[in-house]
Amino acid sequence: MKQITLAVLAAFAIAGTCSAAVKDGTYTKTVTGHNAPITVTVDIKGGKIASIATKDLESPGVGKVAIKKLEDSVIKNQSTNIDIVSGASVTSFQLLGAIKDCLKQAGAEKGDFNKRITDANKAPVTERADVVIVGGGGAGLASAVSALEHGAKVIIIEKLGFLGGSTNVCGGALNASGTKYQKALGIEDNPQKHFEQTMKGGHNVSDPKLVKVLADNAPSALLWLEGMGLKFNPKVGAATGALYQRSHYPNPAGGNTYVVTLEKQLAKYGPDRVKVFLETPATELIMKDGRVVGVKAKHKGQDVTAVADKGVIVTTGGFGSNVEFRQKVNTGVWKEADLGKEIGCSNIGVAAQGQGLQLAEKAGAELIGLSDIQVHPNGSPGTGLMLDIKTSGRNRLFINTNGDRFVNEGAARDVLSKAVFAQPGSTYWLVQNKLRYPDENAIDLLSGRTMRDMLAQGRVKKAANLDELAKIINVDPARLKAAIESYNQVARHEVEQDKFGFKATHTDDRPMVEGPWYVARKVPTIHHTMGGIHIDTGAHAVNAKGEIIPGLYAAGEVTGGIHGANRLGGNAVADLMVFGRIAGSNAAQAK
């Protein structure tokens, strides 16, 4: 009887994790991923999931991280009933759905491979460090590395299932002046010019002291990253709305390269110096005698307390995806526009909700400039994500649905986006040609992808000549040719500027005359929120009286005062590196 009971129990233990009914073999399913179709191949051997292979174009640091985590978990646990990865929910659900379909093809029944697996632990945990960082995005990672360099022990509290946050999906442009890369191209630049253009681009409402810190320290931040092994492309560009040719792009292109570099640096210090809590949203800053001394958080129902002996740094990013809040504070540059749910956001949705602002405000920090919201012209219809061909760089045209140019393509982001809103349907066609993509198999500096891959996804269309392009976008060929010729007259220096104010002042400016031509439809998207926690030049959070809140620091998009009413393209990465570095250093050395 005992043997029978044990056998039954063993059967129940196996049930839900695998099935003798499934047939060995290889099964494939293609599903719609976040960026593009995902093809999943599951290999069944001995009635178990032996391997999972995925062909995808998901974002490095986000979707690709989720895929690896979920594949490993499914194989280890022989179950598809596992927790998704926060911040990559679309990829997670689609991948798990594809795996389930493959198992069904193999003969699995509804309850097979379905044992509930979770890493949730209800026992409270308390950890202690010198510096606790809330938010493991670009600014948080920069703060962590800086604090470690100054001898601190560090804890990172991150609500997503991976590090890097929305830095993973940013274009990666870093504005810095007077660099060796600029000098090699004959570009004259200096921190004062960077300062002046940042002030002007921000409508002269930025805090000049903060802007000076940004401009003066951006070159050394670039060198700091190079010291960690990060490579920059020697071709200096101009991000959308940068106003000058000082945008430095990492190689490989894209913000994830910064994340990978900083993560590798963290790993050098080991678990005794730095601990990371993922899937752990912060819920409260702990106060004692007017000082911030720690953070309370939750990990899947588990209470987590992180005690900070020297300081807490808030680096949780902006609030661009919080539709209700952005509508509430939209009284500035975009007060005439409806920034409701019809307008997407270029950042990771769950990462851009503004919780860090609420935490800091409850601790006494002043919030400033919340109405300063940036709209970017490079959104993809339906999502607002900045996919495929980019508005950054030069030799690209904004063509409306009538076939006309309608704006100086080198203008600031708010000017570009307002011009798009004024067009029929608040949309336009972004047109590029062989100048930008001489080789469809080469990786693009700005997108980090090949034109071949972009064409395969279908959002970008290709035309051999302008007549064919006009047919694709349904405009009069003569009108389209006239629009492009107006640009080319400036690019050939036949006229100094056109009626929109465009001037050919960039080293890359050339006439656009030769096919193939590439086109994608674009819409405005929420890209950055310039308001947030009021900080001083040392990245200390301050109250409404300008007094430092002991133990509290902030860096990155969660702060206000640096970018004014409009951020220059390329200044965000510079901001998070410069002020993240300052926050980490000052917190680590606090008395």
Tab-separated table of C-alpha atoms in Angstrom, residues 69-370:
chain	number	residue	atom	x	y	z
A	69	LYS	CA	15.175	34.510	-18.711
A	70	LEU	CA	11.912	32.872	-19.731
A	71	GLU	CA	13.535	30.232	-21.930
A	72	ASP	CA	15.853	29.217	-19.093
A	73	SER	CA	12.994	29.135	-16.579
A	74	VAL	CA	10.690	27.070	-18.810
A	75	ILE	CA	13.410	24.480	-19.456
A	76	LYS	CA	14.513	24.354	-15.814
A	77	ASN	CA	10.996	24.014	-14.417
A	78	GLN	CA	9.386	22.192	-17.364
A	79	SER	CA	6.488	24.612	-17.052
A	80	THR	CA	5.082	27.575	-18.958
A	81	ASN	CA	3.144	28.819	-15.923
A	82	ILE	CA	5.856	31.225	-14.790
A	83	ASP	CA	6.081	34.915	-13.930
A	84	ILE	CA	6.523	37.302	-16.847
A	85	VAL	CA	9.383	39.804	-16.898
A	86	SER	CA	8.225	43.263	-15.776
A	87	GLY	CA	8.934	45.884	-18.419
A	88	ALA	CA	8.794	43.323	-21.232
A	89	SER	CA	5.247	42.039	-20.858
A	90	VAL	CA	4.411	41.915	-24.580
A	91	THR	CA	7.510	39.878	-25.381
A	92	SER	CA	6.902	37.659	-22.341
A	93	PHE	CA	3.281	36.832	-23.146
A	94	GLN	CA	3.984	36.245	-26.823
A	95	LEU	CA	6.982	34.005	-26.155
A	96	LEU	CA	5.131	31.892	-23.597
A	97	GLY	CA	2.151	31.667	-25.940
A	98	ALA	CA	4.383	30.414	-28.740
A	99	ILE	CA	5.960	27.794	-26.469
A	100	LYS	CA	2.507	26.605	-25.399
A	101	ASP	CA	1.484	26.306	-29.044
A	102	CYS	CA	4.572	24.213	-29.801
A	103	LEU	CA	3.739	21.939	-26.860
A	104	LYS	CA	0.172	21.599	-28.128
A	105	GLN	CA	1.544	20.595	-31.537
A	106	ALA	CA	3.533	17.906	-29.726
A	107	GLY	CA	0.355	16.525	-28.179
A	108	ALA	CA	0.411	18.220	-24.773
A	109	GLU	CA	-2.928	18.574	-23.046
A	110	LYS	CA	-4.198	21.668	-21.238
A	111	GLY	CA	-2.761	20.783	-17.827
A	112	ASP	CA	0.619	19.614	-19.075
A	113	PHE	CA	3.721	21.738	-18.462
A	114	ASN	CA	1.550	24.025	-16.345
A	115	LYS	CA	2.797	23.722	-12.771
A	116	ARG	CA	2.763	27.180	-11.165
A	117	ILE	CA	6.319	28.442	-10.697
A	118	THR	CA	7.162	31.651	-8.832
A	119	ASP	CA	10.156	32.968	-6.945
A	120	ALA	CA	7.942	34.865	-4.516
A	121	ASN	CA	9.030	34.630	-0.871
A	122	LYS	CA	6.836	36.113	1.850
A	123	ALA	CA	9.541	36.348	4.534
A	124	PRO	CA	10.579	40.006	5.039
A	125	VAL	CA	14.171	40.870	4.173
A	126	THR	CA	16.353	43.739	5.385
A	127	GLU	CA	19.655	44.731	3.769
A	128	ARG	CA	22.104	47.486	4.631
A	129	ALA	CA	24.503	49.497	2.486
A	130	ASP	CA	26.157	52.894	2.340
A	131	VAL	CA	24.132	53.991	-0.668
A	132	VAL	CA	20.712	52.775	-1.810
A	133	ILE	CA	19.656	53.603	-5.363
A	134	VAL	CA	15.995	53.579	-6.373
A	135	GLY	CA	15.883	52.845	-10.096
A	136	GLY	CA	18.402	50.803	-12.058
A	137	GLY	CA	18.236	52.680	-15.360
A	138	GLY	CA	21.076	54.625	-16.938
A	139	ALA	CA	21.285	57.258	-14.196
A	140	GLY	CA	20.993	54.610	-11.484
A	141	LEU	CA	23.774	52.507	-12.972
A	142	ALA	CA	26.010	55.561	-13.383
A	143	SER	CA	25.318	56.499	-9.748
A	144	ALA	CA	26.091	52.962	-8.598
A	145	VAL	CA	29.417	52.755	-10.418
A	146	SER	CA	30.414	56.192	-9.154
A	147	ALA	CA	29.512	55.303	-5.555
A	148	LEU	CA	31.466	52.056	-5.814
A	149	GLU	CA	34.476	53.934	-7.172
A	150	HIS	CA	34.373	56.024	-4.008
A	151	GLY	CA	34.385	53.027	-1.695
A	152	ALA	CA	30.685	52.604	-0.952
A	153	LYS	CA	28.599	49.477	-0.639
A	154	VAL	CA	25.551	49.797	-2.879
A	155	ILE	CA	22.025	48.402	-3.163
A	156	ILE	CA	19.969	48.935	-6.329
A	157	ILE	CA	16.175	48.679	-6.080
A	158	GLU	CA	14.591	48.189	-9.532
A	159	LYS	CA	10.933	47.521	-10.315
A	160	LEU	CA	11.561	46.041	-13.766
A	161	GLY	CA	12.851	42.549	-14.420
A	162	PHE	CA	16.123	43.878	-15.843
A	163	LEU	CA	18.549	46.759	-15.421
A	164	GLY	CA	18.868	49.730	-17.748
A	165	GLY	CA	15.253	50.888	-17.870
A	166	SER	CA	14.382	53.070	-20.839
A	167	THR	CA	18.059	53.804	-21.452
A	168	ASN	CA	18.014	50.403	-23.150
A	169	VAL	CA	15.719	51.724	-25.866
A	170	CYS	CA	17.073	55.245	-26.308
A	171	GLY	CA	19.024	56.287	-29.393
A	172	GLY	CA	22.232	56.608	-27.411
A	173	ALA	CA	23.351	60.099	-28.472
A	174	LEU	CA	25.608	61.764	-25.896
A	175	ASN	CA	26.317	65.459	-26.359
A	176	ALA	CA	29.826	66.537	-25.407
A	177	SER	CA	31.984	69.388	-26.676
A	178	GLY	CA	35.617	69.784	-27.672
A	179	THR	CA	36.163	66.046	-28.002
A	180	LYS	CA	38.870	64.339	-30.030
A	181	TYR	CA	36.164	63.046	-32.357
A	182	GLN	CA	34.929	66.556	-33.135
A	183	LYS	CA	38.468	67.832	-33.633
A	184	ALA	CA	39.226	65.034	-36.099
A	185	LEU	CA	36.254	66.211	-38.195
A	186	GLY	CA	37.184	69.880	-37.945
A	187	ILE	CA	34.186	70.706	-35.733
A	188	GLU	CA	34.851	73.643	-33.417
A	189	ASP	CA	32.992	73.348	-30.144
A	190	ASN	CA	33.356	74.115	-26.453
A	191	PRO	CA	31.346	73.869	-23.202
A	192	GLN	CA	30.281	77.516	-23.415
A	193	LYS	CA	28.640	76.962	-26.796
A	194	HIS	CA	26.993	73.789	-25.462
A	195	PHE	CA	25.747	75.796	-22.464
A	196	GLU	CA	24.338	78.618	-24.590
A	197	GLN	CA	22.539	76.305	-27.014
A	198	THR	CA	21.070	74.243	-24.167
A	199	MET	CA	19.736	77.406	-22.540
A	200	LYS	CA	18.315	78.678	-25.841
A	201	GLY	CA	16.810	75.315	-26.767
A	202	GLY	CA	15.161	75.122	-23.337
A	203	HIS	CA	13.516	78.535	-23.875
A	204	ASN	CA	15.915	80.093	-21.338
A	205	VAL	CA	13.998	78.747	-18.347
A	206	SER	CA	16.594	76.150	-17.305
A	207	ASP	CA	18.656	76.627	-14.152
A	208	PRO	CA	21.901	78.036	-15.613
A	209	LYS	CA	23.959	76.575	-12.769
A	210	LEU	CA	22.766	73.060	-13.606
A	211	VAL	CA	23.235	73.604	-17.332
A	212	LYS	CA	26.807	74.757	-16.730
A	213	VAL	CA	27.534	71.580	-14.760
A	214	LEU	CA	26.088	69.532	-17.616
A	215	ALA	CA	28.078	71.269	-20.351
A	216	ASP	CA	31.343	71.441	-18.395
A	217	ASN	CA	31.283	67.793	-17.290
A	218	ALA	CA	29.920	66.035	-20.385
A	219	PRO	CA	33.397	65.662	-21.986
A	220	SER	CA	34.825	64.001	-18.862
A	221	ALA	CA	31.747	61.742	-18.637
A	222	LEU	CA	32.516	60.537	-22.157
A	223	LEU	CA	36.120	59.804	-21.143
A	224	TRP	CA	34.848	58.053	-17.990
A	225	LEU	CA	32.783	55.693	-20.119
A	226	GLU	CA	35.691	55.084	-22.476
A	227	GLY	CA	37.772	54.171	-19.442
A	228	MET	CA	35.317	51.328	-18.799
A	229	GLY	CA	35.847	50.022	-22.311
A	230	LEU	CA	32.937	51.671	-24.122
A	231	LYS	CA	33.700	52.479	-27.759
A	232	PHE	CA	32.328	55.553	-29.510
A	233	ASN	CA	31.754	55.799	-33.233
A	234	PRO	CA	34.236	58.376	-34.573
A	235	LYS	CA	31.502	59.891	-36.752
A	236	VAL	CA	29.944	62.655	-34.657
A	237	GLY	CA	26.309	63.324	-35.497
A	238	ALA	CA	23.446	65.595	-34.527
A	239	ALA	CA	20.546	63.949	-32.732
A	240	THR	CA	17.063	65.225	-33.576
A	241	GLY	CA	16.883	68.780	-32.245
A	242	ALA	CA	20.503	68.785	-31.025
A	243	LEU	CA	21.108	72.197	-32.659
A	244	TYR	CA	24.780	71.322	-33.224
A	245	GLN	CA	27.044	68.505	-34.352
A	246	ARG	CA	28.147	67.201	-30.939
A	247	SER	CA	26.153	63.963	-30.578
A	248	HIS	CA	28.445	61.003	-29.894
A	249	TYR	CA	27.043	57.521	-30.513
A	250	PRO	CA	28.269	54.328	-28.858
A	251	ASN	CA	29.407	51.385	-30.924
A	252	PRO	CA	27.314	49.226	-31.123
A	253	ALA	CA	24.657	51.901	-31.558
A	254	GLY	CA	21.863	52.401	-29.036
A	255	GLY	CA	21.457	53.035	-25.330
A	256	ASN	CA	21.857	49.390	-24.368
A	257	THR	CA	25.597	49.713	-25.011
A	258	TYR	CA	25.844	52.089	-22.031
A	259	VAL	CA	23.850	49.659	-19.895
A	260	VAL	CA	26.053	46.699	-20.819
A	261	THR	CA	29.198	48.721	-20.098
A	262	LEU	CA	27.980	49.863	-16.676
A	263	GLU	CA	26.688	46.393	-15.757
A	264	LYS	CA	30.097	44.897	-16.525
A	265	GLN	CA	31.674	47.520	-14.294
A	266	LEU	CA	29.277	46.655	-11.456
A	267	ALA	CA	30.127	42.975	-11.806
A	268	LYS	CA	33.797	43.715	-11.118
A	269	TYR	CA	32.929	44.718	-7.544
A	270	GLY	CA	31.104	41.486	-6.735
A	271	PRO	CA	28.067	40.733	-4.535
A	272	ASP	CA	29.792	41.866	-1.336
A	273	ARG	CA	29.861	45.442	-2.632
A	274	VAL	CA	26.715	45.665	-4.750
A	275	LYS	CA	23.339	43.929	-4.498
A	276	VAL	CA	20.524	44.234	-7.013
A	277	PHE	CA	16.824	43.660	-6.336
A	278	LEU	CA	14.814	43.242	-9.558
A	279	GLU	CA	11.008	43.145	-9.811
A	280	THR	CA	11.037	45.245	-6.626
A	281	PRO	CA	9.153	48.566	-6.782
A	282	ALA	CA	9.966	51.054	-4.024
A	283	THR	CA	6.980	52.103	-1.918
A	284	GLU	CA	8.400	54.587	0.584
A	285	LEU	CA	11.496	56.539	1.571
A	286	ILE	CA	12.310	55.943	5.239
A	287	MET	CA	12.769	59.139	7.254
A	288	LYS	CA	14.451	59.575	10.642
A	289	ASP	CA	14.956	62.953	12.301
A	290	GLY	CA	14.469	64.756	8.991
A	291	ARG	CA	16.951	62.575	7.115
A	292	VAL	CA	16.306	59.957	4.428
A	293	VAL	CA	17.819	56.743	5.809
A	294	GLY	CA	16.463	53.986	3.604
A	295	VAL	CA	13.844	52.578	1.278
A	296	LYS	CA	10.860	50.274	1.691
A	297	ALA	CA	9.949	48.116	-1.295
A	298	LYS	CA	7.940	45.059	-2.355
A	299	HIS	CA	9.127	41.994	-4.244
A	300	LYS	CA	6.068	39.997	-5.345
A	301	GLY	CA	4.410	40.502	-1.971
A	302	GLN	CA	7.621	40.240	0.038
A	303	ASP	CA	8.582	43.241	2.191
A	304	VAL	CA	12.071	44.515	1.387
A	305	THR	CA	13.831	47.142	3.498
A	306	ALA	CA	17.096	48.689	2.325
A	307	VAL	CA	18.862	50.761	4.982
A	308	ALA	CA	21.170	53.515	3.699
A	309	ASP	CA	23.954	54.650	6.026
A	310	LYS	CA	24.997	57.548	3.800
A	311	GLY	CA	22.309	58.326	1.276
A	312	VAL	CA	19.475	57.364	-1.055
A	313	ILE	CA	19.601	58.304	-4.743
A	314	VAL	CA	16.333	58.466	-6.705
A	315	THR	CA	16.854	57.692	-10.401
A	316	THR	CA	13.435	56.399	-11.440
A	317	GLY	CA	13.024	58.273	-14.730
A	318	GLY	CA	10.147	60.418	-15.946
A	319	PHE	CA	6.368	60.176	-16.204
A	320	GLY	CA	5.812	60.187	-19.958
A	321	SER	CA	3.622	57.061	-19.942
A	322	ASN	CA	1.416	58.233	-17.075
A	323	VAL	CA	-1.374	59.660	-19.232
A	324	GLU	CA	-3.509	60.974	-16.372
A	325	PHE	CA	-0.621	62.787	-14.691
A	326	ARG	CA	0.855	64.268	-17.873
A	327	GLN	CA	-2.583	65.603	-18.817
A	328	LYS	CA	-2.946	67.126	-15.360
A	329	VAL	CA	0.350	69.033	-15.531
A	330	ASN	CA	0.223	69.905	-19.244
A	331	THR	CA	0.054	73.690	-18.841
A	332	GLY	CA	3.293	74.601	-20.624
A	333	VAL	CA	4.574	74.374	-24.191
A	334	TRP	CA	1.935	71.791	-25.160
A	335	LYS	CA	-1.075	73.226	-23.330
A	336	GLU	CA	-2.960	73.595	-26.623
A	337	ALA	CA	-2.385	69.930	-27.528
A	338	ASP	CA	-4.229	66.873	-26.292
A	339	LEU	CA	-1.569	64.629	-24.756
A	340	GLY	CA	-4.092	61.940	-23.893
A	341	LYS	CA	-3.999	58.237	-24.586
A	342	GLU	CA	-3.987	58.753	-28.360
A	343	ILE	CA	-0.380	59.970	-28.049
A	344	GLY	CA	2.114	57.179	-27.409
A	345	CYS	CA	5.372	57.247	-25.479
A	346	SER	CA	8.848	56.300	-26.646
A	347	ASN	CA	9.863	54.942	-23.240
A	348	ILE	CA	9.085	51.637	-21.537
A	349	GLY	CA	5.539	52.174	-20.284
A	350	VAL	CA	5.824	50.725	-16.791
A	351	ALA	CA	9.140	52.529	-16.278
A	352	ALA	CA	7.782	56.003	-17.054
A	353	GLN	CA	5.033	56.414	-14.461
A	354	GLY	CA	6.610	59.005	-12.144
A	355	GLN	CA	6.525	57.065	-8.856
A	356	GLY	CA	9.926	58.456	-7.890
A	357	LEU	CA	8.479	61.963	-7.911
A	358	GLN	CA	5.840	60.940	-5.397
A	359	LEU	CA	8.398	59.257	-3.130
A	360	ALA	CA	10.651	62.310	-3.110
A	361	GLU	CA	7.795	64.775	-2.634
A	362	LYS	CA	6.585	62.882	0.443
A	363	ALA	CA	10.116	63.189	1.814
A	364	GLY	CA	9.941	66.972	1.399
A	365	ALA	CA	11.530	67.495	-2.017
A	366	GLU	CA	10.176	70.242	-4.244
A	367	LEU	CA	8.954	69.268	-7.703
A	368	ILE	CA	9.602	71.844	-10.421
A	369	GLY	CA	8.872	72.298	-14.126
A	370	LEU	CA	6.319	69.492	-14.379
